[in-house]
Every structure is written in structure tokens, then in C-alpha cells.
Coordinates of C-alpha atoms in Angstrom, one line a residue:
M62 CA 0.0 0.0 0.0
K63 CA 1.3 3.5 -0.9
I64 CA 0.2 7.0 0.0
Q65 CA 0.4 8.9 -3.2
S66 CA -0.4 12.4 -1.8
Y67 CA -1.6 14.2 1.3
K68 CA -2.8 17.8 1.7
F69 CA -5.1 19.3 4.3
G70 CA -8.3 17.2 4.4
H71 CA -7.3 15.0 1.5
I72 CA -5.2 11.8 1.2
E73 CA -4.8 9.5 -1.8
I74 CA -3.9 5.9 -1.1
D75 CA -3.5 3.4 -3.9
G76 CA -5.5 5.6 -6.2
T77 CA -8.4 6.1 -3.8
V78 CA -9.1 9.5 -2.2
Y79 CA -10.2 9.8 1.4
R80 CA -11.4 13.1 3.0
N81 CA -11.7 11.9 6.6
D82 CA -9.2 10.5 9.0
V83 CA -8.0 7.0 8.2
R84 CA -6.2 4.0 9.8
L85 CA -3.8 1.9 7.8
I86 CA -3.5 -1.7 9.0
G87 CA -1.9 -4.4 6.9
N88 CA -3.0 -3.8 3.3
K89 CA -6.4 -2.2 4.4
V90 CA -7.5 1.4 4.7
L91 CA -10.0 1.8 7.5
P92 CA -11.7 5.1 6.7
E93 CA -13.8 7.5 8.8
W94 CA -11.6 7.3 12.0
W95 CA -13.6 9.3 14.5
R96 CA -12.2 9.6 18.0
S97 CA -14.3 10.0 21.2
Q98 CA -12.5 13.2 22.0
G99 CA -11.8 14.6 18.6
H100 CA -8.1 15.7 18.7
Y101 CA -7.1 13.1 21.3
V102 CA -6.4 9.4 20.8
D103 CA -7.3 7.2 23.8
L104 CA -7.1 3.5 24.2
M105 CA -10.6 2.9 22.8
D106 CA -9.8 4.9 19.7
A107 CA -6.7 2.8 19.1
N108 CA -8.1 -0.7 19.7
D109 CA -7.8 -1.9 16.2
L110 CA -4.3 -0.5 15.8
L111 CA -3.2 -2.1 19.1
A112 CA -4.6 -5.5 17.9
A113 CA -2.6 -5.4 14.7
E114 CA 0.7 -7.1 14.1
A115 CA 3.2 -4.4 13.6
E116 CA 6.8 -3.2 14.3
V117 CA 5.9 0.5 14.0
C118 CA 2.8 2.6 14.6
I119 CA 2.8 6.1 13.1
F120 CA 0.3 8.7 14.2
G121 CA -0.1 11.6 11.8
T122 CA -1.2 14.5 14.1
G123 CA -2.7 16.7 11.4
A124 CA -1.4 19.5 9.1
Y125 CA -0.6 21.6 12.2
G126 CA 0.0 18.9 14.7
S127 CA -3.2 19.4 16.7
M128 CA -4.0 15.7 17.5
R129 CA -2.5 14.3 20.7
I130 CA -1.9 10.7 21.8
A131 CA -2.7 9.5 25.3
P132 CA 0.3 8.3 27.3
E133 CA -1.6 5.0 27.9
V134 CA -1.8 4.4 24.2
E135 CA 2.0 4.8 23.8
A136 CA 2.6 2.6 26.8
A137 CA 0.3 -0.1 25.4
F138 CA 2.3 -0.2 22.2
K139 CA 5.6 -0.1 24.0
K140 CA 4.5 -3.1 26.1
R141 CA 3.8 -5.0 22.8
G142 CA 7.3 -4.0 21.5
V143 CA 5.8 -1.6 18.9
Q144 CA 7.6 1.6 18.3
V145 CA 5.3 4.7 18.2
I146 CA 6.2 7.7 16.1
T147 CA 4.1 10.9 16.1
E148 CA 4.6 13.4 13.3
K149 CA 2.6 16.0 11.5
T150 CA 0.6 14.1 8.9
S151 CA 2.7 15.2 5.9
S152 CA 5.9 13.8 7.5
A153 CA 4.0 10.8 8.8
C154 CA 2.9 9.9 5.2
D155 CA 6.4 10.2 3.9
L156 CA 7.7 8.0 6.8
Y157 CA 5.0 5.4 6.3
N158 CA 6.0 5.0 2.6
R159 CA 9.7 4.9 3.4
L160 CA 9.3 2.3 6.2
T161 CA 6.9 0.1 4.2
N162 CA 9.3 0.2 1.3
E163 CA 12.1 -1.0 3.7
G164 CA 9.9 -4.0 4.5
K165 CA 8.8 -2.9 8.0
K166 CA 5.4 -3.9 9.3
V167 CA 3.8 -0.4 9.7
I168 CA 0.4 0.6 10.9
A169 CA -0.9 4.2 11.0
G170 CA -3.6 6.5 12.3
L171 CA -3.7 9.7 10.2
H172 CA -5.5 12.9 11.1
L173 CA -6.1 14.8 7.8
T174 CA -7.1 18.3 8.9
C175 CA -5.8 20.5 11.7

């Protein structure tokens, strides 16, 4: 799976355009990622990411970096041996493509707006 482009409120993945936040798990795009507290990711919001087999989890925090990750989410990934990286979404998309090209098992939660 490859992210072709990202700009505020718009991401193209394998030729399909999404306009709401997404999660990338394995070779699937899970669209319409709504969180219970909007710009905050808690354990419930990350359940499907936590259940996935991965080496790295990337959180794209938005164009301006507005989304935050709960410390409990990072701790849960660390307990499973999964590295967590948080970046503004543009950088997160580039990193996702680079790491998957290197053969890493990468999952991602990407906030597309602020």
C-alpha cells in the first residue's frame, strides 16, 4: 500500500481519495476514523491499531500537529514491542511510505485536517 499524496483534508492511497481521517492496517485502509475526544487518541480509539501485528505505529497528528496521543496508548504499544512515532501528517505519510518500502510492518492513524 502506498500513500500517493496528502494535503489538508485529503489523502490518496493506492488511487483512492479519502477526505476523513484513516487508519492503515496491513493492506487495508479503514476510513472514517472518529475519536471519542476529537483531537485526542485514547485506548478505545486505538483498539484496532493495538490489535494489529506491527513493528511501528505512526500517528499523523494533522497538518498543524493538533492531535495528541494519550500516554496510555503509547505505553500499550511499547508493552507489545511496537515503536510509536508521532509526526505532522505530511511527514507521517512520507515516513509510512519509506518504512513500508524497507519491508517494515507499519500501521498508521492519520488525522487529515488541523
